[in-house]
XYZ file of C-alpha atoms in Angstrom:
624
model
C 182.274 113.814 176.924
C 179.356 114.870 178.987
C 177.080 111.621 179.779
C 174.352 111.225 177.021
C 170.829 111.942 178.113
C 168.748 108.732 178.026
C 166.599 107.674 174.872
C 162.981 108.622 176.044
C 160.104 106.830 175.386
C 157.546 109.361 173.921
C 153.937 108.356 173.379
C 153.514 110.610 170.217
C 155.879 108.920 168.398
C 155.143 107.690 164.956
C 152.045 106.069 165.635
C 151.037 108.459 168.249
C 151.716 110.992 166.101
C 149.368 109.450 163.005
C 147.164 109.416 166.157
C 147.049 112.804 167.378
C 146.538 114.345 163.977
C 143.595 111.672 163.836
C 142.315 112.970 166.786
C 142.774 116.434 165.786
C 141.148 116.000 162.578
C 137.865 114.324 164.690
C 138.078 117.457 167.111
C 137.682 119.735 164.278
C 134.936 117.361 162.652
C 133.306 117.626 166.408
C 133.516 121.333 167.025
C 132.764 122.719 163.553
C 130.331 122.211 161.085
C 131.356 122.772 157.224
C 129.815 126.189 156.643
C 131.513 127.643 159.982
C 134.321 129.537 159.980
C 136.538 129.710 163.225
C 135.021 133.334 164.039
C 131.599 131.391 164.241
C 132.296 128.234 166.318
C 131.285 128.000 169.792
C 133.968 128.067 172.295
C 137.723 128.241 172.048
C 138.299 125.003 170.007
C 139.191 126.560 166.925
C 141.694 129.193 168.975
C 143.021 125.977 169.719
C 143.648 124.026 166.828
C 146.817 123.821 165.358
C 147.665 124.994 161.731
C 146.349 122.581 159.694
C 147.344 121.931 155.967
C 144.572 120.396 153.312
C 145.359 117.193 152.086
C 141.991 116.688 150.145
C 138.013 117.301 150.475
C 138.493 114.694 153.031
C 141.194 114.953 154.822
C 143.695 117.864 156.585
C 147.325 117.225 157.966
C 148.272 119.763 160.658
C 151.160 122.173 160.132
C 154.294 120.307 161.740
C 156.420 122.555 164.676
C 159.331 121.078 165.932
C 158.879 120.047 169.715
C 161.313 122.491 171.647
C 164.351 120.827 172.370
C 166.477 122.488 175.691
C 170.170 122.875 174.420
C 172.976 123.790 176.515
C 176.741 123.796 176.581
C 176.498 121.049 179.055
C 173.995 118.722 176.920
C 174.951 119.588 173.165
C 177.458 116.915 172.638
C 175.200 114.324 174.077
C 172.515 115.409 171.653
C 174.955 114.787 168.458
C 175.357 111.608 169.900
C 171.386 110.705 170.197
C 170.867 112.633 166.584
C 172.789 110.624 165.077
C 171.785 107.996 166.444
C 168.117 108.312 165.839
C 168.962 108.861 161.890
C 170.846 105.912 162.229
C 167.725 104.293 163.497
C 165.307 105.733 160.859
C 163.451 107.876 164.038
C 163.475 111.496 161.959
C 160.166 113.233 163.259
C 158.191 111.869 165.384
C 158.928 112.643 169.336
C 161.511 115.156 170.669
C 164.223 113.263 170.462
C 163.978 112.035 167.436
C 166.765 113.198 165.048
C 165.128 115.931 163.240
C 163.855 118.011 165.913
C 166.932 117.537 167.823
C 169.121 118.659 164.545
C 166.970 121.643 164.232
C 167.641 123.176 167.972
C 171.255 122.273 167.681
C 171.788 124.421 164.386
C 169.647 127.539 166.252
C 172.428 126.628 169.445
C 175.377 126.035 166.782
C 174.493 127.571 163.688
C 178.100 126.895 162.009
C 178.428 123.939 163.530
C 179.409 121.228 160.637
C 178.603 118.656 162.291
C 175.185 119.534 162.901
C 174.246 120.930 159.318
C 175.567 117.714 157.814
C 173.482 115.856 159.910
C 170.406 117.571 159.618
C 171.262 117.652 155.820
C 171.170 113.653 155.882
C 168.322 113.587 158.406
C 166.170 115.262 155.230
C 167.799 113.433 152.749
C 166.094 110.712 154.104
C 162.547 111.964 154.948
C 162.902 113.112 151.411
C 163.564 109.415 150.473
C 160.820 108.068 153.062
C 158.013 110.580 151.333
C 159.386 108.654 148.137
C 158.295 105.212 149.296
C 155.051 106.724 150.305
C 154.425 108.130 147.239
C 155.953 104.936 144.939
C 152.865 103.028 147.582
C 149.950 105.246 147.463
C 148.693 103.383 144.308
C 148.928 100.010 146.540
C 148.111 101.429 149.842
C 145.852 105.286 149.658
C 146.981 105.839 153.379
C 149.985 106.431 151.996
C 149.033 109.881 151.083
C 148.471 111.186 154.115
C 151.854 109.813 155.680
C 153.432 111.649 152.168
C 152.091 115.112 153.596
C 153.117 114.538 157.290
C 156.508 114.394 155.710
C 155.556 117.155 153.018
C 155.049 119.340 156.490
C 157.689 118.217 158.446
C 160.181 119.201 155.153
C 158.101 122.829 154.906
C 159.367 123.334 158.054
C 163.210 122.093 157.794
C 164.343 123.783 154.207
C 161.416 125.055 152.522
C 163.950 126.845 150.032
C 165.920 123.804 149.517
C 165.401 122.817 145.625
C 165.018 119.416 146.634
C 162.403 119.790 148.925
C 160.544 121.882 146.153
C 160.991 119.208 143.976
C 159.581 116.468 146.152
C 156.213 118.739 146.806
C 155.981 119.105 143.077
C 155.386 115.827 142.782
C 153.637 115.504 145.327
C 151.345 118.087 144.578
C 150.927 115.769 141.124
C 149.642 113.229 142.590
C 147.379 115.766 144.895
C 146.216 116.634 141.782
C 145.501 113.304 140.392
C 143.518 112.408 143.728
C 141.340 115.067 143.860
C 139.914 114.417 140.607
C 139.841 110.926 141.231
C 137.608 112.080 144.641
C 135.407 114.311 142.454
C 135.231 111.151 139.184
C 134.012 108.957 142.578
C 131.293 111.528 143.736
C 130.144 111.606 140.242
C 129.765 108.160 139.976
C 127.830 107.876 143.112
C 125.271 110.364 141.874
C 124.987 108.898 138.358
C 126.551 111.018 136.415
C 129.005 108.755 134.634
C 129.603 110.939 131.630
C 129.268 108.842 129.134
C 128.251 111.466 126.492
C 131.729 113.373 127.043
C 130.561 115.441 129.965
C 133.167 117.772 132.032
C 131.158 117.461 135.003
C 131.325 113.311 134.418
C 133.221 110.612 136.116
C 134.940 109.166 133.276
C 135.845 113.168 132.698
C 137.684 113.215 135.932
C 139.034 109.832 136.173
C 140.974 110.979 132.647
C 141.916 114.147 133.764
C 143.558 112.226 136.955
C 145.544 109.642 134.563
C 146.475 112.820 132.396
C 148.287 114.290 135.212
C 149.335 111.090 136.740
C 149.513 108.153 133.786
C 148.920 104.395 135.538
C 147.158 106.327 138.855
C 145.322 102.904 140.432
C 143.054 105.218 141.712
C 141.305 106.712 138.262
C 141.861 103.408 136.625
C 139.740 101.496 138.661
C 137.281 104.419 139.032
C 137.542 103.692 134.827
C 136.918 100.378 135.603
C 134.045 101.293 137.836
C 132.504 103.665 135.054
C 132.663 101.208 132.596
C 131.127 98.782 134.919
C 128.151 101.515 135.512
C 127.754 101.500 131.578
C 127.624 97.901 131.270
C 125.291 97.144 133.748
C 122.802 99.841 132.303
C 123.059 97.450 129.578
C 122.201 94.335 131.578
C 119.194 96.493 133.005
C 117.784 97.112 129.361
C 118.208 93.868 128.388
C 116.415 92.883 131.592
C 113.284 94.647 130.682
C 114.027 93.042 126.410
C 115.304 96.184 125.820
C 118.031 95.042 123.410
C 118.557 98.523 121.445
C 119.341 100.082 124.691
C 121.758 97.713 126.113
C 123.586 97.752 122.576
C 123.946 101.815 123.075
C 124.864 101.468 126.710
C 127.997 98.821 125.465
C 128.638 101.189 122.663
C 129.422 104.062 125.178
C 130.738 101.353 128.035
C 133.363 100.156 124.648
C 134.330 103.897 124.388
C 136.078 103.543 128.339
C 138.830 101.487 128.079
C 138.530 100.203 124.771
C 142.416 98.886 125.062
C 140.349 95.638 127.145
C 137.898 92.961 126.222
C 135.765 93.834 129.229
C 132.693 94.600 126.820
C 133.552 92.057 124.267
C 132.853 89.913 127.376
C 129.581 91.279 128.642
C 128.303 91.308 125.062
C 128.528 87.771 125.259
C 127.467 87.642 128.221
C 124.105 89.784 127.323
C 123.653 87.970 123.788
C 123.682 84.608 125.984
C 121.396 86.275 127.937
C 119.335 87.557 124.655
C 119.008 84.196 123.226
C 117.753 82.330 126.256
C 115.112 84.788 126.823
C 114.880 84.377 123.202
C 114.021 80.856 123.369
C 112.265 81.267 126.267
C 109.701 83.270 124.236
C 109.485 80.486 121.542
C 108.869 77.861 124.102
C 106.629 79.707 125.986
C 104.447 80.611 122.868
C 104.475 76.918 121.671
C 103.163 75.768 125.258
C 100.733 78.627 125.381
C 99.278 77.010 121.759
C 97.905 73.762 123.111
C 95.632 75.525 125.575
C 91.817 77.424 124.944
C 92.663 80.792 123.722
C 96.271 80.158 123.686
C 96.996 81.730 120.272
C 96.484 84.907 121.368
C 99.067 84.705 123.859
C 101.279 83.274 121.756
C 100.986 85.977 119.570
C 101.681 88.323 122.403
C 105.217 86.217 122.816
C 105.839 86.381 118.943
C 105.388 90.054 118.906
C 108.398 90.574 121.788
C 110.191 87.663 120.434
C 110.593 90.107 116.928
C 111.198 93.231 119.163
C 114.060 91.670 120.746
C 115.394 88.542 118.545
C 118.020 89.385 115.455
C 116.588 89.555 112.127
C 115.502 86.102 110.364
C 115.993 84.375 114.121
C 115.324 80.603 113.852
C 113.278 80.853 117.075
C 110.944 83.641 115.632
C 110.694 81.909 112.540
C 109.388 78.731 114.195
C 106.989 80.086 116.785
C 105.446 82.686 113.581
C 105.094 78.944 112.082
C 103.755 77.059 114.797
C 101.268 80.178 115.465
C 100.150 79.762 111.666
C 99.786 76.391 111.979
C 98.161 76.220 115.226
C 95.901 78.624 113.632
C 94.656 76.694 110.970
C 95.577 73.040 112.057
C 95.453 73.530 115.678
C 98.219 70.890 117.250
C 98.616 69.034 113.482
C 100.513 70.246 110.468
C 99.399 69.825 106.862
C 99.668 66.701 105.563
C 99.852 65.131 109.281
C 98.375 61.497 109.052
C 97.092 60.148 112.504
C 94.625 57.816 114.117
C 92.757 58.134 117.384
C 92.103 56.114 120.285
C 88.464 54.437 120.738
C 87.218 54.355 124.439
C 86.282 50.910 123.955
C 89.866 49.496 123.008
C 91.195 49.796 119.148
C 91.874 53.044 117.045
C 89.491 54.833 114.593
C 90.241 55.133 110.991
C 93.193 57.048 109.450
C 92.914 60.789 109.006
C 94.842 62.873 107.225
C 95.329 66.421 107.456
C 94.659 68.950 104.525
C 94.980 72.213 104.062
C 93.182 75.263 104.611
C 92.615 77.408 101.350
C 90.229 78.800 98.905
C 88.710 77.283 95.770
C 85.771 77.724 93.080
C 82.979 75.595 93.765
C 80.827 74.294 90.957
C 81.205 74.522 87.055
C 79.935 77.074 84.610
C 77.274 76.747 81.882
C 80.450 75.970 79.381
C 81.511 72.999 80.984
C 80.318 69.940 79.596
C 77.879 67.351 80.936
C 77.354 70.393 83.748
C 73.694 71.083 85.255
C 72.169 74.300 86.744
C 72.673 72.638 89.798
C 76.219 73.174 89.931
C 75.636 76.809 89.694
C 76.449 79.848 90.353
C 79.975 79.383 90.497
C 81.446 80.714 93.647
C 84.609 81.310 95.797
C 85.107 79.341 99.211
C 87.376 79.664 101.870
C 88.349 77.674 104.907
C 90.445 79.370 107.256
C 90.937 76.328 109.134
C 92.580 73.083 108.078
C 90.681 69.681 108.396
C 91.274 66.196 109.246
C 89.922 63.722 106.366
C 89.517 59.879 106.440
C 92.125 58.697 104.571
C 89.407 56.435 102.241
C 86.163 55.650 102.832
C 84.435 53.861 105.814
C 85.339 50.263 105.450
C 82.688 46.969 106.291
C 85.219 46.216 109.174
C 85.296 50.098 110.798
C 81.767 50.001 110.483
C 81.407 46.344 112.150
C 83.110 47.837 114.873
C 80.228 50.080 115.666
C 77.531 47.756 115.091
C 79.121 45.263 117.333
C 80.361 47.980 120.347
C 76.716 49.779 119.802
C 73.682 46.877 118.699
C 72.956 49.561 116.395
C 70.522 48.416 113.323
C 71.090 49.995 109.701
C 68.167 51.101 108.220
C 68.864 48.500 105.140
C 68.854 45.619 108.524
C 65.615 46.920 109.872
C 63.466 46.848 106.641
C 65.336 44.084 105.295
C 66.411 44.800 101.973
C 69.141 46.993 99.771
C 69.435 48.062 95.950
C 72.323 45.440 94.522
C 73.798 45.383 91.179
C 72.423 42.477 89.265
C 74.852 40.612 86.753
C 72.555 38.654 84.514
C 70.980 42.092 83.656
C 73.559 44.431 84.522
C 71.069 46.949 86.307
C 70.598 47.886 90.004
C 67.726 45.928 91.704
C 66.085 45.695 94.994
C 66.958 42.242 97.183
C 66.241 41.429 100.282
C 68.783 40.316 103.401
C 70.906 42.842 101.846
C 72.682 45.384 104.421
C 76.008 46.710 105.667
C 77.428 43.253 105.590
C 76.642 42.709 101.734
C 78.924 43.381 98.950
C 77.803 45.389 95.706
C 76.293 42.449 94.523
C 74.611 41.124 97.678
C 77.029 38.864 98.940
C 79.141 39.030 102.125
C 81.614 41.658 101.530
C 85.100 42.027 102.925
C 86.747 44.178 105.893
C 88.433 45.717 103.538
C 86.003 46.919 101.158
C 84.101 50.408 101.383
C 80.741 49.944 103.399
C 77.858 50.178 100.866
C 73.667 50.121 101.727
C 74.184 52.246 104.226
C 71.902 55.369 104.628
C 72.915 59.045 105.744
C 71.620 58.478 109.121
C 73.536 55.500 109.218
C 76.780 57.323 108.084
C 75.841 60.161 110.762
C 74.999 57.907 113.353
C 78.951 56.244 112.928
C 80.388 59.713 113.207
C 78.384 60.172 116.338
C 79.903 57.013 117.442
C 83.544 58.142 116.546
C 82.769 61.424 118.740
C 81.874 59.796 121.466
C 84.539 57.264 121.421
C 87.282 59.973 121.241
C 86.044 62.885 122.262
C 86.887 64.857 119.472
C 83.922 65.957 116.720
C 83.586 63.623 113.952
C 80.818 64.292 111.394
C 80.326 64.076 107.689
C 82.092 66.611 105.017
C 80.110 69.242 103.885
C 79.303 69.180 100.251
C 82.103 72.528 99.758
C 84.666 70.389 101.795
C 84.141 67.578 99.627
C 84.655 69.215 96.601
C 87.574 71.265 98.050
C 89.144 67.938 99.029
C 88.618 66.366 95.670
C 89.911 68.840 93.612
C 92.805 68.763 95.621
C 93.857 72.327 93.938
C 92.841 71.203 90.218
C 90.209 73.876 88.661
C 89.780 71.394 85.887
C 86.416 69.510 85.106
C 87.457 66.261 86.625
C 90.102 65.928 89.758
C 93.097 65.128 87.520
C 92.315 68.332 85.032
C 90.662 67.511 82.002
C 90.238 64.497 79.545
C 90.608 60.824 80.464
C 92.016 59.746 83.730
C 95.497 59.059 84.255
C 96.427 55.175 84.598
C 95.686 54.195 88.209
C 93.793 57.455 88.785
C 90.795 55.494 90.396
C 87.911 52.753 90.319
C 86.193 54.520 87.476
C 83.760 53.327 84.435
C 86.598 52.367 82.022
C 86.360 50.957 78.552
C 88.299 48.251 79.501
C 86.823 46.936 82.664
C 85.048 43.975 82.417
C 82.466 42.279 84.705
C 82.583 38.468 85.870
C 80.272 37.422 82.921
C 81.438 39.597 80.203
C 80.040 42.553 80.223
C 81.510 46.311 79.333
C 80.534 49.594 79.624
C 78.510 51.248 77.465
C 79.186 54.714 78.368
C 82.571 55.361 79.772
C 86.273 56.503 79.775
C 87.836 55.454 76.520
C 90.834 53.538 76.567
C 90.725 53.267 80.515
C 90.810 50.268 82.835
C 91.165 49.626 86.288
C 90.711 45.973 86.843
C 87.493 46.347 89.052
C 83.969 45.751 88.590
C 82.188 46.940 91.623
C 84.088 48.560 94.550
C 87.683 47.532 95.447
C 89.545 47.129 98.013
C 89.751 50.692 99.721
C 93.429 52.521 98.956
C 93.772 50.392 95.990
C 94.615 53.459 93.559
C 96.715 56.213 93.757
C 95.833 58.995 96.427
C 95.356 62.963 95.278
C 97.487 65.525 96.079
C 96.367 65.897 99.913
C 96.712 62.275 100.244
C 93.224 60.892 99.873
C 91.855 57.646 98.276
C 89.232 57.045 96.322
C 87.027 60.544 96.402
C 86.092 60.514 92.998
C 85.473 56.754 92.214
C 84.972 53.656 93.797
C 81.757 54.403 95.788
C 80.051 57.498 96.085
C 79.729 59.605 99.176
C 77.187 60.797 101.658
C 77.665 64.464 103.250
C 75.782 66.740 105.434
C 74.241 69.160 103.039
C 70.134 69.073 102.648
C 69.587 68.877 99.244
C 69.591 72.538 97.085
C 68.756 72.288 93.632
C 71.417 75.021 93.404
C 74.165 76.966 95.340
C 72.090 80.426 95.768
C 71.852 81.499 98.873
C 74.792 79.135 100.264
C 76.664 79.570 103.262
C 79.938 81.443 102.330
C 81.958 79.837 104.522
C 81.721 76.090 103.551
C 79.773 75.336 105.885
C 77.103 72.404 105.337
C 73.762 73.562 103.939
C 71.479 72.069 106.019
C 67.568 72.687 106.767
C 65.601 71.352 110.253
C 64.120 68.305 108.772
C 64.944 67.884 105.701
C 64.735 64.213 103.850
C 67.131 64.868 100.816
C 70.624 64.946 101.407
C 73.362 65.480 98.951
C 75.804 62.434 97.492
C 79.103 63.374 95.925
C 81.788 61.656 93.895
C 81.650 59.338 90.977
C 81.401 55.815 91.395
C 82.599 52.397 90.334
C 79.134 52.752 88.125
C 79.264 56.539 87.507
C 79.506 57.716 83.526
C 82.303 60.085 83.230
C 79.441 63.173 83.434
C 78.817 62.108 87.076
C 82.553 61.881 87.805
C 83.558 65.621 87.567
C 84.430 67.372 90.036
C 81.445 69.378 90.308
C 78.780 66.704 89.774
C 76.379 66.291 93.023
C 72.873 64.641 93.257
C 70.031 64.563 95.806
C 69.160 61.444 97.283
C 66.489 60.458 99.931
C 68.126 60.178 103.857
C 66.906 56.364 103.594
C 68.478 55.292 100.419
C 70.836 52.315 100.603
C 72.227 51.159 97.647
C 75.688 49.438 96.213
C 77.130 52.673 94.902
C 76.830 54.776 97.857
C 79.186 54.695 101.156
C 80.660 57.356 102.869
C 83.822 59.187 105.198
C 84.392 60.822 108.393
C 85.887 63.814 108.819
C 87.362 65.534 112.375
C 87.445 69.097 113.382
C 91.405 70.235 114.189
C-alpha cells in the first residue's frame, strides 16, 4: 500500500468555512448596494463573487464547489484510507481532505469503483442526517438555518437527483417558508401594523401563515406572543390616559391571538387593578379637594372622570357624588351632624346640630285659625345650603361665660331693671336688679335654664362673641330659618301638625300646669301638661325631627329680622329682613306663657331691640 498522505491542517475548515461565507456575505454587503445589479457595481467584485444561494431577505449561502482534489494511481489508495477516515471522524465538507470532497474526485478517477460509491453514499447519508439536527435545532438555536443550507449546497452538489436529497430540501424549503414569513410578521410588527383587524399585510397574518406551514415554529409563536403583547400594551396605554373603553377593545382583539392562554385574562387583571386604584385615586382626590376654597368645583371635575372610567353603580363614584352633595350643602358636616367648637379662651361653645337644606311654605293663610295678616302672603323658601343650629336655647351658664371672658353689661344690668312674672297677680311686671342672672320670676336662675331679660343686642352681641372665639360666623336665625327649623317638615298649623300637642311635645300653656300658688291657665291646651311653670331646664322635652329642643315653647326667641308687618317684598332666599337702623326686631316661638294662637308655627311679633323680659331668650346659629 502506497504511504498515506498526511492529514492537513486546513484553515477553512468548518469554522473557517462559516467564516469565509461570513466574509463573503460582508464583501457583497461592502461592494454593492441593494438596488445594484452586478452589471452596475464598481470594479470587479461582483466578477468575483462566488455563486451565492438565498437563504432569506437577510442572509445568502454561497453555492458549494468541491475543492479540487489531485488523484493519481500512485495516491488513490491512500485517499480511501483518509476518506474513510474523515467520515469516520464526522469531517464531510469542510477542507480538501475532508471525506466528501475527497469521495467526489475519487469516483471522477474510479467511477465503478465500489468502494468509493459506497463511501461517498455513507459520506451523504450523514450530511443528510447532520442537516437533520440542524433543522430538529433551528427552533432552539436560528443559526441553525444557515448551517442547514451550507449542507443543503454541499448535497446540491453531491446527488442533486438522489430522492433523498430532494426530500431533505423539501423540508427544508418548509421551514424556508415558515421563516420568511416569520421575517416579514417581524417587519410588520416593527412598523405597527399588528393586524389585529384580520389584515393580510399584518403580523399576526404572517406569524399564522408561518405556523400553518410549519405547526409549533418557535419563531411565529413568539412573534404571536410578541403581537399579542403589542395589543395588550395598547391597552395599558388607553387605560393610562382613563381610557377604559379602549383598553377593553385592544384586550378583545389581544384575546383573539392566542386565546388557547390566560395571557389576557392576566393583564385584565392587571389593568382592572390598575382601573380601580386610579379609581380610588379620583375619590380621594375629590374628597381632599372638598375641604379647600373653591374645592367643589374640582371635585366635580374628578367625579365627572371618575363616571367616565369607573363601572356602573361604583362604590367610589357613589361616595365622592355624596360627599360633593354634601359638601355642597353642609360643607365638611353631614345632616344631622351634632358638634361643638372650641373657644379661644379655653372651653367649647354650645351644641350645634346640623339640619338640612330644603324648601318650605312660610306663613299661614287667611283660613288658618288664630292667623294675622302678618303672617301673609304665604310663600315658598329655599335654602340651598344646610345650617348648623344650637341644639336649645342659650343657657344662663353659656351666657355667663361671655359676660365673665368679655365685662360685657346687658342692657337689663345697665338700666337696672327687667319685666318678671309676678305670682300673687299672675301678670308680667317691671322689677328692678333683674338681668341675665334672674330667673322668670326674678330670682337667681340656674346654668341650666334658658337665659331670659336679655335684649337683641344682647343676643347679637353673644354671637359676635362666639365668632370671634372660633372663628367661624355665628349670628342669630333669620325669621325664615326659624320657622323652617321649627316646622321641621310639618305644613300643619302648629310644629307637631294640628290639634293639641303630643305628651312631652314641649313647655307649653297646658290645662294642667299649675303654678307654685295654685294657679291655672285660663287660655290654653286642653287636657295638656308639662309639669313646668316658667321655663325649664333646657332639653327637658322631646327634640323635633332635626333634633332641636324647645323652638316652639319654653321661651321665645330673638332673630335678626327688622320688624315687617308682613312678608311683601321679602328676601326670597331666607335671608334675614333687615333695615339700617331699625329698633323693632322680630321674636318667634311660643312660650312657657304663650296661648296656643301664639304657638303656631307661623305666629311672629315685633318687639323693641331693648326689650328684656321673662319670656324672651334666644339661639345661635353657625354658617357650614
Amino acid at each position: 500500500m502506497p504511504p498515506q498522505p498526511p492529514r492537513r491542517s486546513h484553515p477553512t475548515g468548518r469554522a473557517g468555512l462559516s467564516a469565509a461565507l461570513a466574509l463573503a456575505v460582508l464583501l457583497a454587503a461592502c461592494s454593492r448596494p441593494p438596488d445594484e445589479t452586478p452589471d452596475t457595481a464598481q470594479g470587479d467584485v461582483s466578477e468575483a463573487r462566488a455563486p451565492v444561494v438565498t437563504i432569506g431577505e437577510d442572509q445568502e449561502v454561497p453555492v458549494w464547489r468541491a475543492p479540487d482534489v489531485e488523484v493519481d494511481a500512485e495516491n488513490i489508495a491512500g485517499l480511501k484510507q483518509q476518506a474513510a477516515e474523515a467520515l469516520e471522524a464526522g469531517e464531510l465538507f469542510g477542507s480538501d481532505d475532508d471525506a466528501i470532497p475527497l469521495y467526489m474526485a475519487l469516483q471522477q478517477q474510479a467511477p465503478t469503483d465500489a468502494e468509493v460509491s459506497a463511501g461517498l453514499d455513507h459520506a451523504l447519508e450523514a450530511l443528510l442526517a447532520r442537516g437533520e439536527l440542524a433543522l430538529a435545532d433551528v427552533d432552539a438555536d436560528p443559526a441553525q438555518l444557515r448551517s442547514a443550507h451550507e449542507i443543503a449546497a454541499v448535497a446540491r452538489t453531491v446527488a442533486p437527483a438522489d430522492p433523498r436529497v430532494a426530500a431533505w430540501l423539501g423540508r427544508l424549503d418548509l421551514v424556508d417558508q415558515a421563516q420568511q414569513a416569520s421575517l416579514r410578521g417581524e417587519r410588520a410588527l416593527n412598523d405597527g401594523q399588528i393586524g389585529e383587524d384580520g389584515k393580510k399585510d399584518g403580523a399576526i397574518a404572517y406569524f399564522r401563515e408561518a405556523l400553518a406551514i410549519r405547526p409549533h415554529d418557535a419563531r411565529a409563536t413568539q412573534g404571536l406572543a410578541a403581537a399579542e403583547s403589542g395589543l395588550i400594551r395598547r391597552a395599558e396605554i388607553a387605560a393610562g390616559k382613563d381610557d377604559y373603553t379602549e383598553a377593553d377593545m385592544w384586550l378583545e382583539k389581544a384575546a383573539s391571538v392566542r386565546p388557547q392562554l390566560d395571557t389576557v385574562a392576566q393583564a385584565r387583571t392587571r389593568i382592572a387593578r390598575m382601573r380601580g386604584a386610579r379609581v380610588s385615586s379620583l375619590r380621594d382626590e375629590g374628597i381632599v379637594a372638598l375641604a379647600h376654597e373653591g374645592g367643589i368645583d374640582t371635585a366635580r371635575e374628578h367625579l365627572a372622570t371618575l363616571l367616565r372610567i369607573a363601572p356602573a353603580a361604583d362604590p367610589a363614584a357613589i361616595e365622592l357624588r355624596e360627599r360633593i352633595e354634601l359638601a355642597s350643602h353642609y360643607g365638611l358636616f353631614r345632616p344631622g351632624q351634632a358638634f361643638t367648637e372650641a373657644l379661644r379662651q379655653g372651653g367649647r361653645g354650645p351644641e350645634l346640630v346640623v339640619i338640612p337644606h330644603g324648601a318650605f311654605r312660610m306663613g299661614a293663610d287667611a283660613r288658618e285659625a288664630g292667623s294675622s295678616d302678618a303672617e301673609r302672603p304665604t310663600r315658598n323658601v329655599r335654602f340651598d345650603r344646610g345650617l348648623a343650629v344650637a341644639r336649645h336655647e342659650v343657657t344662663v351658664g353659656e351666657f355667663r361665660r361671655f359676660v365673665t371672658a368679655t365685662a360685657y353689661r346687658t342692657r337689663a344690668d345697665r338700666r337696672g331693671y327687667s319685666t318678671v312674672y309676678d305670682e300673687r297677680s299672675g301678670n308680667l311686671v317691671r322689677r328692678n336688679g333683674v338681668d341675665w342672672r334672674s330667673d322668670y320670676a326674678g330670682a337667681p336662675a340656674g346654668d341650666h335654664l334658658p337665659v331670659v331679660h336679655v335684649s337683641a343686642k344682647d343676643a347679637q352681641a353673644y354671637a359676635q362673641w362666639l365668632s370671634d372665639q372660633t372663628g367661624q360666623h355665628y349670628r342669630l336665625p333669620s325669621e325664615a330659618e326659624f320657622e323652617y327649623m321649627l316646622r321641621a317638615g310639618s305644613p300643619g298649623p302648629f310644629p307637631w301638625g294640628a290639634g293639641g300637642p303630643p305628651e312631652d311635645a314641649g313647655n307649653f300653656t297646658g290645662a294642667l300646669d299649675e303654678s307654685p300658688s295654685g294657679r291655672h291657665w285660663r287660655n290654653a291646651f286642653a287636657d295638656y301638661g308639662d309639669g313646668a311653670w316658667g321655663p325649664a331646664r333646657v332639653g327637658s322635652y322631646a327634640a323635633n325631627a332635626y333634633g332641636l329642643h324647645d323652638l316652639s315653647g319654653n321661651v321665645s326667641e330673638w332673630v335678626a329680622d327688622c320688624w315687617h308687618s308682613n312678608y311683601r317684598r321679602a328676601p326670597s332666599d331666607g335671608k334675614a329682613w333687615i333695615n339700617p337702623g331699625c329698633q323693632e326686631r322680630v321674636v318667634r316661638g311660643g312660650s312657657w306663657a304663650s296661648s296656643p294662637q301664639q304657638t303656631r308655627s307661623a305666629w311672629r311679633l315685633g318687639s323693641d331691640v331693648d326689650t328684656t323680659n321673662a319670656r324672651v331668650g334666644f339661639r345661635v346659629v353657625r354658617e357650614i
